[in-house]
Tab-separated table of C-alpha atoms in Angstrom:
chain	number	residue	atom	x	y	z
P	1	MET	CA	16.245	-23.195	-1.009
P	2	THR	CA	18.098	-25.821	-3.036
P	3	GLU	CA	21.622	-27.122	-2.978
P	4	PRO	CA	23.774	-24.048	-3.610
P	5	ILE	CA	26.121	-23.583	-6.503
P	6	ALA	CA	28.007	-21.040	-4.435
P	7	ASP	CA	27.749	-19.920	-0.836
P	8	GLU	CA	29.822	-16.827	-0.170
P	9	GLY	CA	30.321	-16.310	3.541
P	10	LEU	CA	30.570	-19.441	5.652
P	11	SER	CA	32.142	-21.311	2.756
P	12	LYS	CA	35.053	-18.878	2.947
P	13	GLY	CA	35.883	-20.013	6.449
P	14	THR	CA	33.757	-17.575	8.397
P	15	GLN	CA	33.645	-18.512	12.070
P	16	LEU	CA	30.017	-19.012	13.114
P	17	THR	CA	29.742	-17.296	16.485
P	18	VAL	CA	26.702	-16.381	18.517
P	19	SER	CA	27.170	-13.707	21.143
P	20	ALA	CA	25.992	-14.618	24.618
P	21	PRO	CA	22.890	-12.816	25.929
P	22	PRO	CA	23.232	-10.530	28.928
P	23	LYS	CA	23.125	-12.337	32.255
P	24	SER	CA	19.828	-10.670	33.117
P	25	ALA	CA	18.232	-12.367	30.114
P	26	GLU	CA	19.405	-15.785	31.272
P	27	LYS	CA	17.241	-15.805	34.403
P	28	THR	CA	14.167	-16.911	32.478
P	29	GLU	CA	14.236	-18.980	29.333
P	30	ALA	CA	12.894	-16.961	26.412
P	31	PHE	CA	9.949	-18.424	24.531
P	32	VAL	CA	10.855	-19.983	21.169
P	33	PRO	CA	7.772	-19.731	18.924
P	34	PRO	CA	7.045	-22.153	16.087
P	35	TYR	CA	8.859	-22.231	12.763
P	36	PRO	CA	8.878	-24.799	9.933
P	37	PHE	CA	11.303	-27.700	9.802
P	38	ARG	CA	14.742	-26.808	8.410
P	39	TYR	CA	16.434	-29.299	6.124
P	40	GLU	CA	20.074	-30.255	6.350
P	41	GLN	CA	19.869	-32.039	2.984
P	42	MET	CA	17.429	-30.348	0.654
P	43	PRO	CA	14.744	-32.337	-1.217
P	44	PRO	CA	14.407	-32.227	-5.036
P	45	ILE	CA	13.336	-28.999	-6.721
P	46	TRP	CA	9.869	-30.313	-7.631
P	47	THR	CA	9.241	-31.191	-3.997
P	48	LEU	CA	10.272	-27.681	-2.971
P	49	ILE	CA	7.971	-26.104	-5.557
P	50	GLY	CA	5.054	-28.126	-4.214
P	51	MET	CA	5.887	-26.997	-0.691
P	52	ALA	CA	6.256	-23.363	-1.751
P	53	LYS	CA	2.765	-23.399	-3.243
P	54	LYS	CA	1.441	-24.019	0.268
P	55	ASN	CA	3.922	-22.092	2.391
P	56	PHE	CA	7.007	-20.106	1.335
P	57	LEU	CA	8.570	-20.605	4.762
P	58	SER	CA	8.883	-24.377	4.412
P	59	ILE	CA	11.505	-24.388	1.633
P	60	TRP	CA	14.557	-23.188	3.531
P	61	GLY	CA	17.417	-25.319	4.826
P	62	MET	CA	19.858	-24.787	7.681
P	63	GLY	CA	22.488	-23.312	5.380
P	64	ASP	CA	20.115	-20.664	4.057
P	65	PHE	CA	19.871	-19.029	7.486
P	66	GLN	CA	23.629	-18.878	8.059
P	67	SER	CA	24.888	-17.856	4.632
P	68	ARG	CA	25.918	-14.416	3.381
P	69	LEU	CA	25.433	-14.605	-0.388
P	70	ARG	CA	23.987	-17.797	-1.826
P	71	SER	CA	23.178	-18.650	-5.415
P	72	THR	CA	21.489	-21.479	-7.255
P	73	ARG	CA	19.731	-22.101	-10.544
P	74	VAL	CA	16.040	-22.924	-10.757
P	75	PHE	CA	15.215	-24.036	-14.304
P	76	THR	CA	16.259	-21.048	-16.460
P	77	ARG	CA	16.604	-18.510	-13.625
P	78	GLU	CA	19.636	-17.654	-11.541
P	79	LEU	CA	18.476	-17.159	-7.945
P	80	VAL	CA	20.632	-15.131	-5.551
P	81	ILE	CA	19.896	-14.746	-1.825
P	82	CYS	CA	21.426	-11.815	0.080
P	83	ASN	CA	21.570	-12.557	3.793
P	84	ARG	CA	23.954	-10.048	5.408
P	85	PRO	CA	23.750	-6.246	5.721
P	86	ASP	CA	26.606	-5.521	3.298
P	87	VAL	CA	25.118	-7.441	0.376
P	88	VAL	CA	21.575	-6.277	1.203
P	89	ARG	CA	22.790	-2.697	0.964
P	90	GLU	CA	24.447	-3.431	-2.357
P	91	ALA	CA	21.333	-5.089	-3.744
P	92	PHE	CA	18.591	-2.697	-2.606
P	93	GLN	CA	20.455	0.585	-2.213
P	94	SER	CA	23.529	0.754	-4.457
P	95	ASN	CA	21.952	-1.305	-7.258
P	96	HIS	CA	18.451	0.120	-7.036
P	97	ARG	CA	18.336	1.037	-10.730
P	98	ALA	CA	19.122	-2.491	-11.865
P	99	LEU	CA	17.126	-4.233	-9.120
P	100	GLN	CA	14.061	-2.050	-8.662
P	101	ARG	CA	11.671	-4.405	-10.449
P	102	LYS	CA	9.643	-6.789	-8.294
P	103	SER	CA	9.853	-10.475	-9.130
P	104	PRO	CA	7.530	-11.871	-11.834
P	105	GLN	CA	5.746	-13.943	-9.184
P	106	MET	CA	4.928	-10.884	-7.074
P	107	ARG	CA	3.952	-8.729	-10.045
P	108	HIS	CA	1.628	-11.308	-11.535
P	109	ALA	CA	0.188	-12.336	-8.158
P	110	LEU	CA	-0.816	-8.767	-7.299
P	111	GLU	CA	-1.565	-7.310	-10.739
P	112	PRO	CA	-5.266	-8.377	-10.709
P	113	LEU	CA	-5.751	-6.430	-7.476
P	114	LEU	CA	-3.239	-3.563	-7.652
P	115	GLY	CA	-2.852	-3.044	-11.395
P	116	ASP	CA	0.187	-0.821	-11.915
P	117	GLY	CA	0.081	0.434	-8.324
P	118	LEU	CA	3.160	1.636	-6.486
P	119	PHE	CA	3.859	-1.708	-4.806
P	120	VAL	CA	4.407	-3.554	-8.098
P	121	SER	CA	5.359	-0.829	-10.592
P	122	ASP	CA	8.884	0.288	-11.462
P	123	THR	CA	10.920	2.815	-13.519
P	124	ASP	CA	8.998	5.958	-14.554
P	125	THR	CA	5.596	4.780	-13.340
P	126	TRP	CA	6.978	3.987	-9.886
P	127	ALA	CA	8.948	7.252	-9.643
P	128	LYS	CA	5.963	9.415	-10.604
P	129	ARG	CA	3.485	7.587	-8.335
P	130	ARG	CA	5.898	7.638	-5.405
P	131	LYS	CA	5.928	11.441	-5.574
P	132	VAL	CA	2.131	11.443	-5.344
P	133	VAL	CA	1.544	8.658	-2.810
P	134	ALA	CA	4.440	9.085	-0.353
P	135	PRO	CA	3.262	12.460	1.015
P	136	ILE	CA	-0.172	10.991	1.766
P	137	ILE	CA	1.210	8.664	4.439
P	138	HIS	CA	4.495	10.434	5.206
P	139	GLY	CA	5.731	10.318	8.782
P	140	SER	CA	5.131	14.038	9.193
P	141	ARG	CA	1.392	13.388	8.906
P	142	VAL	CA	1.274	10.705	11.599
P	143	PRO	CA	0.802	13.055	14.612
P	144	GLY	CA	-2.342	14.328	12.917
P	145	PHE	CA	-3.563	10.790	12.280
P	146	ALA	CA	-2.966	9.623	15.869
P	147	PRO	CA	-6.226	10.974	17.404
P	148	ILE	CA	-8.252	9.104	14.773
P	149	MET	CA	-6.218	5.960	15.448
P	150	VAL	CA	-6.830	6.290	19.198
P	151	ASP	CA	-10.579	6.829	18.798
P	152	THR	CA	-10.865	3.767	16.553
P	153	ILE	CA	-8.824	1.568	18.917
P	154	ILE	CA	-10.925	2.701	21.899
P	155	GLU	CA	-14.033	1.649	19.995
P	156	LYS	CA	-12.512	-1.817	19.621
P	157	ARG	CA	-11.615	-1.811	23.325
P	158	ASP	CA	-15.209	-0.948	24.238
P	159	GLU	CA	-16.488	-3.598	21.847
P	160	TRP	CA	-14.327	-6.174	23.632
P	161	ALA	CA	-15.456	-4.877	27.019
P	162	ALA	CA	-19.066	-5.666	26.098
P	163	LEU	CA	-18.163	-9.353	25.679
P	164	PRO	CA	-18.229	-11.748	28.641
P	165	ASN	CA	-14.885	-12.419	30.296
P	166	GLY	CA	-13.233	-15.386	28.563
P	167	ALA	CA	-15.163	-14.917	25.308
P	168	GLU	CA	-13.546	-16.516	22.278
P	169	ILE	CA	-12.347	-14.208	19.514
P	170	ASP	CA	-10.368	-14.656	16.322
P	171	ALA	CA	-7.479	-12.298	17.072
P	172	LEU	CA	-6.347	-12.261	13.436
P	173	GLU	CA	-9.768	-11.217	12.165
P	174	GLU	CA	-10.251	-8.731	15.016
P	175	MET	CA	-6.982	-6.978	14.231
P	176	ALA	CA	-7.740	-6.987	10.513
P	177	HIS	CA	-11.087	-5.260	11.146
P	178	LEU	CA	-9.401	-2.746	13.443
P	179	THR	CA	-6.598	-1.814	11.046
P	180	ALA	CA	-8.950	-1.690	8.056
P	181	GLU	CA	-11.117	0.790	9.956
P	182	ILE	CA	-8.079	2.858	10.962
P	183	ILE	CA	-6.753	3.095	7.407
P	184	SER	CA	-10.175	4.011	6.067
P	185	ARG	CA	-10.773	6.773	8.606
P	186	THR	CA	-7.276	8.248	8.494
P	187	ILE	CA	-6.521	8.052	4.785
P	188	PHE	CA	-9.933	7.906	3.142
P	189	GLY	CA	-11.790	10.195	5.541
P	190	ARG	CA	-14.766	7.945	6.240
P	191	ASN	CA	-15.931	5.250	8.584
P	192	LEU	CA	-15.663	1.857	6.962
P	193	GLY	CA	-18.165	0.098	9.199
P	194	ALA	CA	-18.489	-3.581	10.040
P	195	ASN	CA	-19.978	-4.665	6.710
P	196	TYR	CA	-17.410	-2.937	4.519
P	197	ALA	CA	-14.591	-4.010	6.825
P	198	SER	CA	-15.715	-7.625	6.478
P	199	GLU	CA	-15.738	-7.333	2.712
P	200	VAL	CA	-12.164	-6.028	2.660
P	201	VAL	CA	-10.812	-8.431	5.298
P	202	GLU	CA	-12.444	-11.522	3.847
P	203	GLY	CA	-11.571	-10.403	0.334
P	204	PHE	CA	-7.858	-10.154	1.168
P	205	SER	CA	-7.921	-13.508	2.981
P	206	ASP	CA	-9.605	-15.262	0.059
P	207	TYR	CA	-7.281	-13.613	-2.435
P	208	GLN	CA	-4.191	-14.856	-0.608
P	209	ARG	CA	-5.665	-18.313	-0.239
P	210	HIS	CA	-6.243	-18.775	-3.966
P	211	ILE	CA	-3.521	-16.797	-5.736
P	212	ASP	CA	-0.627	-18.700	-7.320
P	213	GLN	CA	2.485	-18.809	-5.173
P	214	ILE	CA	4.896	-19.837	-7.921
P	215	ASP	CA	5.062	-18.279	-11.376
P	216	LEU	CA	6.269	-21.274	-13.373
P	217	ILE	CA	5.873	-19.403	-16.667
P	218	SER	CA	8.665	-17.010	-15.696
P	219	MET	CA	10.791	-19.708	-14.042
P	220	PHE	CA	10.857	-21.586	-17.347
P	221	GLY	CA	11.874	-18.413	-19.176
P	222	LEU	CA	8.639	-18.155	-21.173
P	223	PRO	CA	7.489	-14.740	-22.461
P	224	GLU	CA	6.257	-12.236	-19.913
P	225	TRP	CA	3.119	-11.529	-21.954
P	226	LEU	CA	1.760	-15.063	-21.681
P	227	PRO	CA	-1.546	-14.913	-19.737
P	228	ARG	CA	-1.753	-16.317	-16.212
P	229	PHE	CA	-4.859	-18.307	-15.376
P	230	ARG	CA	-7.099	-16.637	-12.796
P	231	GLY	CA	-9.850	-18.743	-11.289
P	232	ARG	CA	-13.313	-17.589	-10.285
P	233	ALA	CA	-12.282	-17.342	-6.616
P	234	ILE	CA	-9.572	-14.806	-7.458
P	235	ARG	CA	-11.955	-12.673	-9.490
P	236	LYS	CA	-14.617	-12.816	-6.783
P	237	SER	CA	-12.273	-11.778	-3.954
P	238	LYS	CA	-10.751	-9.014	-6.105
P	239	ASP	CA	-14.200	-7.669	-6.972
P	240	ARG	CA	-15.211	-7.576	-3.283
P	241	ILE	CA	-12.264	-5.352	-2.441
P	242	LEU	CA	-12.448	-3.084	-5.478
P	243	LYS	CA	-16.180	-2.503	-5.000
P	244	VAL	CA	-15.479	-1.025	-1.562
P	245	LEU	CA	-12.637	1.100	-2.934
P	246	ASP	CA	-14.822	2.404	-5.756
P	247	GLU	CA	-17.460	3.517	-3.280
P	248	ILE	CA	-14.837	5.193	-1.088
P	249	ILE	CA	-13.457	7.118	-4.070
P	250	ASP	CA	-16.942	8.074	-5.250
P	251	SER	CA	-17.784	9.426	-1.800
P	252	TYR	CA	-14.875	11.883	-1.889
P	253	SER	CA	-16.770	14.479	-3.923
P	254	ALA	CA	-19.588	14.506	-1.377
P	255	GLN	CA	-17.092	14.814	1.477
P	256	LYS	CA	-15.312	17.682	-0.258
P	257	ASP	CA	-18.592	19.517	-0.911
P	258	ALA	CA	-19.463	19.100	2.780
P	259	GLY	CA	-16.141	20.671	3.777
P	260	GLU	CA	-14.545	17.450	5.077
P	261	ALA	CA	-10.834	16.943	4.543
P	262	SER	CA	-9.644	13.624	3.185
P	263	VAL	CA	-6.130	12.513	2.450
P	264	ILE	CA	-7.415	10.506	-0.515
P	265	GLY	CA	-7.990	13.902	-2.067
P	266	GLY	CA	-4.252	14.004	-2.618
P	267	LEU	CA	-4.676	11.271	-5.208
P	268	LEU	CA	-7.712	12.763	-6.885
P	269	GLU	CA	-6.313	16.261	-7.021
P	270	ALA	CA	-2.700	15.365	-7.852
P	271	ARG	CA	-1.242	16.520	-11.151
P	272	ASP	CA	1.824	15.197	-12.934
P	273	GLU	CA	4.571	17.373	-14.410
P	274	ASN	CA	2.359	17.973	-17.454
P	275	GLY	CA	-0.557	19.130	-15.320
P	276	GLU	CA	-2.530	15.956	-16.002
P	277	PRO	CA	-4.523	14.215	-13.238
P	278	LEU	CA	-4.165	10.517	-12.449
P	279	SER	CA	-6.572	8.294	-14.354
P	280	ARG	CA	-9.456	6.683	-12.491
P	281	ASP	CA	-7.718	3.288	-12.737
P	282	ALA	CA	-4.477	4.736	-11.386
P	283	ILE	CA	-6.315	6.308	-8.438
P	284	ARG	CA	-8.022	3.027	-7.608
P	285	ASN	CA	-4.758	1.095	-7.973
P	286	GLU	CA	-2.977	3.401	-5.544
P	287	ALA	CA	-5.916	3.304	-3.147
P	288	ALA	CA	-5.699	-0.505	-3.236
P	289	VAL	CA	-1.958	-0.340	-2.464
P	290	ILE	CA	-2.527	1.980	0.502
P	291	PHE	CA	-5.331	-0.213	1.806
P	292	MET	CA	-3.410	-3.467	1.416
P	293	ALA	CA	-0.183	-2.140	2.922
P	294	GLY	CA	-1.982	-0.144	5.589
P	295	HIS	CA	-4.190	-2.818	7.080
P	296	GLU	CA	-2.947	-6.297	6.190
P	297	THR	CA	0.634	-6.055	7.426
P	298	THR	CA	-0.181	-4.286	10.717
P	299	ALA	CA	-3.043	-6.679	11.413
P	300	ASN	CA	-0.726	-9.661	11.032
P	301	THR	CA	1.878	-8.043	13.286
P	302	LEU	CA	-0.637	-7.370	16.046
P	303	ALA	CA	-2.076	-10.882	15.823
P	304	TRP	CA	1.418	-12.360	16.167
P	305	ALA	CA	2.130	-10.018	19.099
P	306	TRP	CA	-0.952	-11.244	20.976
P	307	TYR	CA	0.111	-14.826	20.402
P	308	LEU	CA	3.718	-14.236	21.513
P	309	LEU	CA	2.629	-12.365	24.649
P	310	SER	CA	0.188	-15.136	25.540
P	311	GLN	CA	3.099	-17.582	25.579
P	312	SER	CA	5.534	-15.261	27.386
P	313	PRO	CA	4.178	-14.312	30.844
P	314	ALA	CA	7.344	-12.471	31.914
P	315	THR	CA	7.298	-10.327	28.768
P	316	ALA	CA	3.584	-9.638	29.146
P	317	GLN	CA	4.177	-8.573	32.750
P	318	LYS	CA	6.856	-6.060	31.686
P	319	LEU	CA	4.580	-4.737	28.972
P	320	HIS	CA	1.685	-4.265	31.378
P	321	LEU	CA	3.923	-2.532	33.908
P	322	GLU	CA	5.088	-0.009	31.317
P	323	ILE	CA	1.572	0.645	30.016
P	324	ASP	CA	0.121	1.035	33.517
P	325	THR	CA	2.934	3.362	34.586
P	326	VAL	CA	2.963	5.573	31.493
P	327	LEU	CA	-0.715	5.653	30.591
P	328	GLY	CA	-2.622	4.825	33.742
P	329	ASP	CA	-6.278	5.473	32.901
P	330	LYS	CA	-5.670	8.405	30.569
P	331	THR	CA	-6.322	8.373	26.855
P	332	PRO	CA	-2.967	8.148	25.087
P	333	THR	CA	-1.766	10.655	22.533
P	334	PHE	CA	0.928	10.589	19.874
P	335	LYS	CA	3.416	12.048	22.373
P	336	ASP	CA	2.976	8.997	24.634
P	337	VAL	CA	4.357	6.684	21.944
P	338	ALA	CA	7.898	7.889	22.673
P	339	ASP	CA	7.420	6.954	26.336
P	340	LEU	CA	6.542	3.325	25.539
P	341	PRO	CA	9.938	1.839	24.581
P	342	TYR	CA	9.139	-1.676	25.778
P	343	THR	CA	5.832	-1.701	23.894
P	344	LYS	CA	7.748	-0.629	20.807
P	345	ALA	CA	10.352	-3.344	21.439
P	346	VAL	CA	7.594	-5.985	21.569
P	347	ILE	CA	6.381	-4.823	18.151
P	348	GLU	CA	9.926	-4.697	16.750
P	349	GLU	CA	10.695	-8.195	18.001
P	350	THR	CA	7.416	-9.468	16.570
P	351	LEU	CA	8.385	-7.956	13.219
P	352	ARG	CA	11.793	-9.615	13.454
P	353	LEU	CA	10.393	-13.078	14.085
P	354	TYR	CA	7.388	-12.800	11.783
P	355	PRO	CA	8.027	-10.080	9.148
P	356	PRO	CA	4.700	-9.426	7.359
P	357	VAL	CA	6.354	-9.697	3.926
P	358	PRO	CA	8.937	-12.433	4.558
P	359	ILE	CA	10.466	-12.470	1.066
P	360	LEU	CA	11.536	-9.371	-0.881
P	361	ALA	CA	12.325	-10.480	-4.419
P	362	ARG	CA	13.562	-8.439	-7.377
P	363	GLU	CA	14.315	-9.181	-11.016
P	364	ALA	CA	17.563	-7.834	-12.487
P	365	MET	CA	16.701	-5.426	-15.300
P	366	GLU	CA	20.318	-5.369	-16.505
P	367	ASP	CA	23.614	-7.079	-15.736
P	368	THR	CA	24.989	-6.025	-12.360
P	369	GLU	CA	27.156	-7.241	-9.489
P	370	ILE	CA	26.681	-7.977	-5.777
P	371	GLY	CA	29.529	-8.819	-3.423
P	372	GLY	CA	31.828	-9.395	-6.372
P	373	LYS	CA	29.413	-11.895	-7.913
P	374	ALA	CA	28.097	-11.252	-11.426
P	375	ILE	CA	24.297	-10.992	-11.583
P	376	PRO	CA	23.057	-11.534	-15.151
P	377	LYS	CA	20.002	-9.713	-16.445
P	378	GLY	CA	16.854	-11.687	-15.604
P	379	SER	CA	18.259	-13.132	-12.359
P	380	LEU	CA	16.074	-13.158	-9.272
P	381	VAL	CA	17.681	-11.438	-6.293
P	382	MET	CA	16.095	-12.065	-2.913
P	383	VAL	CA	16.437	-10.385	0.438
P	384	VAL	CA	14.573	-12.708	2.782
P	385	PRO	CA	13.738	-11.122	6.154
P	386	TRP	CA	12.586	-14.534	7.368
P	387	LEU	CA	16.161	-15.784	6.946
P	388	MET	CA	18.176	-12.695	7.834
P	389	HIS	CA	16.160	-11.890	10.958
P	390	ARG	CA	17.052	-15.378	12.238
P	391	ASN	CA	20.645	-15.502	11.003
P	392	PRO	CA	22.691	-16.725	14.001
P	393	VAL	CA	25.682	-14.710	12.817
P	394	LEU	CA	23.664	-11.510	13.247
P	395	TRP	CA	21.397	-12.290	16.198
P	396	SER	CA	21.759	-13.747	19.665
P	397	LYS	CA	19.040	-16.342	20.385
P	398	PRO	CA	17.748	-15.865	16.836
P	399	ASP	CA	14.586	-17.975	17.192
P	400	ALA	CA	13.605	-16.711	20.649
P	401	PHE	CA	11.074	-14.015	21.487
P	402	TRP	CA	13.224	-11.530	23.393
P	403	PRO	CA	12.136	-7.869	23.009
P	404	GLU	CA	14.967	-6.686	25.274
P	405	ARG	CA	17.387	-6.989	22.367
P	406	PHE	CA	15.851	-3.807	20.909
P	407	LEU	CA	16.447	-1.837	24.113
P	408	GLN	CA	20.230	-2.202	23.942
P	409	LYS	CA	21.177	1.098	22.324
P	410	SER	CA	24.775	0.042	21.776
P	411	LYS	CA	23.641	-3.081	19.911
P	412	ARG	CA	20.847	-1.798	17.706
P	413	PRO	CA	20.600	-3.918	14.557
P	414	ASN	CA	22.154	-2.663	11.350
P	415	LYS	CA	19.399	-1.058	9.288
P	416	TYR	CA	20.318	-3.330	6.385
P	417	GLY	CA	20.104	-6.382	8.664
P	418	TYR	CA	16.612	-5.658	9.991
P	419	VAL	CA	14.237	-4.951	7.130
P	420	PRO	CA	10.575	-5.654	8.046
P	421	PHE	CA	9.556	-2.651	5.922
P	422	SER	CA	12.113	-3.338	3.162
P	423	ILE	CA	15.008	-0.904	2.707
P	424	GLY	CA	16.479	1.459	0.123
P	425	PRO	CA	14.437	3.700	-2.203
P	426	ARG	CA	11.559	1.189	-2.126
P	427	ILE	CA	11.265	1.207	1.668
P	428	CYS	CA	7.642	1.294	2.819
P	429	ALA	CA	6.413	4.884	2.803
P	430	GLY	CA	4.011	4.090	5.664
P	431	LEU	CA	6.675	2.805	8.069
P	432	GLN	CA	6.009	5.353	10.814
P	433	PHE	CA	2.257	5.143	10.288
P	434	GLY	CA	2.318	1.364	10.799
P	435	MET	CA	4.622	1.462	13.827
P	436	THR	CA	2.546	4.157	15.545
P	437	GLU	CA	-0.684	2.291	14.791
P	438	ALA	CA	0.715	-0.979	16.172
P	439	ILE	CA	2.152	0.585	19.352
P	440	LEU	CA	-1.049	2.476	20.159
P	441	SER	CA	-3.219	-0.570	19.443
P	442	LEU	CA	-1.172	-2.833	21.662
P	443	ALA	CA	-0.939	-0.264	24.475
P	444	ILE	CA	-4.642	0.630	24.572
P	445	LEU	CA	-5.947	-2.927	24.286
P	446	ALA	CA	-3.354	-4.556	26.564
P	447	ARG	CA	-4.205	-1.978	29.263
P	448	LYS	CA	-7.577	-3.719	29.713
P	449	PHE	CA	-7.163	-7.186	28.208
P	450	GLU	CA	-4.821	-10.153	28.216
P	451	PRO	CA	-5.894	-12.511	25.409
P	452	LYS	CA	-4.976	-16.152	25.987
P	453	LEU	CA	-4.463	-18.728	23.270
P	454	LYS	CA	-7.393	-21.143	23.112
P	455	PRO	CA	-6.222	-24.482	24.559
P	456	GLY	CA	-5.398	-27.062	21.935
P	457	THR	CA	-4.687	-24.483	19.208
P	458	ASP	CA	-1.710	-25.277	17.001
P	459	VAL	CA	-0.245	-22.026	15.698
P	460	GLN	CA	2.044	-22.329	12.688
P	461	PRO	CA	3.381	-19.527	10.470
P	462	VAL	CA	2.129	-19.633	6.900
P	463	ALA	CA	3.428	-17.295	4.202
P	464	ARG	CA	1.611	-16.720	0.973
P	465	LEU	CA	1.579	-13.058	0.016
P	466	THR	CA	2.003	-12.127	3.679
P	467	LEU	CA	2.973	-14.062	6.799
P	468	ARG	CA	0.009	-15.086	8.950
P	469	PRO	CA	-0.489	-17.371	11.979
P	470	GLY	CA	-2.582	-19.734	9.862
P	471	ALA	CA	-6.129	-19.035	8.705
P	472	ASP	CA	-7.256	-17.768	12.118
P	473	LEU	CA	-6.030	-17.240	15.674
P	474	PRO	CA	-8.595	-18.329	18.292
P	475	MET	CA	-7.982	-16.648	21.642
P	476	LEU	CA	-9.910	-16.243	24.886
P	477	LEU	CA	-10.408	-12.618	25.828
P	478	GLN	CA	-9.363	-12.308	29.461
P	479	THR	CA	-10.022	-9.029	31.253
P	480	ARG	CA	-7.074	-7.777	33.293
P	481	ALA	CA	-7.636	-7.209	36.976
P	482	ALA	CA	-7.991	-3.537	37.910
């Protein structure tokens, strides 16, 4: 990010080696998708701050990708970047107590929308809410959710089928509508519908576009309680989303009286250790967390997958062969997911190259230590999937789109070196939900369609709160031959 004070890893004489890909992978050159310019000599800190306000991915230099443990000082804050499995494990697993708090930037960016929701809370609040929220989207529930997912995806497939061959779509918006509808039907027990889906999707997009990317108040060491300015655009986008959530929560009583089951009931009926229910604000905050995590990240992943496949004919051909062989014309079920390893590998490789949350930042709540380095209280500790997933010490062909790497059972990535859903106690509770949703969506839609990037479109990754392929992703919807 800036010139390092210390770089523990390569600076200790580590040999930078990149293992050669299998000979079978050398027959066709793997597609290398776009990424921002990487500096050899970093610009001044004020330049980097200006760049970060527009795109968090543009501030990294060559050394940041290759390092193990790198530290620097930004104004009053010590900034430490963990970029190898051993130090990631130390930071997010062993030192969870000291490093469980999200960074000030993330807390203040999401507080208007999520309040004290699970994604941004810590200590007792986080521990108590995790017990309530985690069972709602636990992996054990996913087989029961799968039929609803499939029905919703088939509706999208039929919607696409009604369009003329070659029709232009915004793949990013289409996937956002799809995943918003899936999360609403599975978790909240009701159809969202096109109008409500648009409110949520556009609300999240506007919120990301206008929210501050850098929390200068905290970087200068000013008091946490100082107010952050929120413009009218932030309030408007927040209100659009929360209005939908309020109506969803209000509809639960009617659903319950009609005998309909709804997972959101777990929030409304939950009781803490004192027998007290969650407050209305707490319920809405947790509903907002589930909605944000359940639709935004998977939508981005699917949009990136469509783009990558459109630029990788050989990979698309392998994907189609697997889908045609395993599924044929039948409607898939949850059990079919296990028989789609290449489809899963495409999703995993997409998550490696374009992790939905590309920076995982924590604030040290007390003095601690990582890799023998002292971490003073108040330091910012970052695990940056964007860097680690492209670290040439850890990955062969780190910038290339090569799903086959995830099919090599003897070379599966270390779980602390591949962290698209975070890792440790704060790992995403909806990991299996999101993976199942993405695999089924890709399999069902790719069985009938092969979206092609609209000619002349320049796709560039942009990270604000999440990593997107720009503001939109125009593609031409090509129907596959029978």
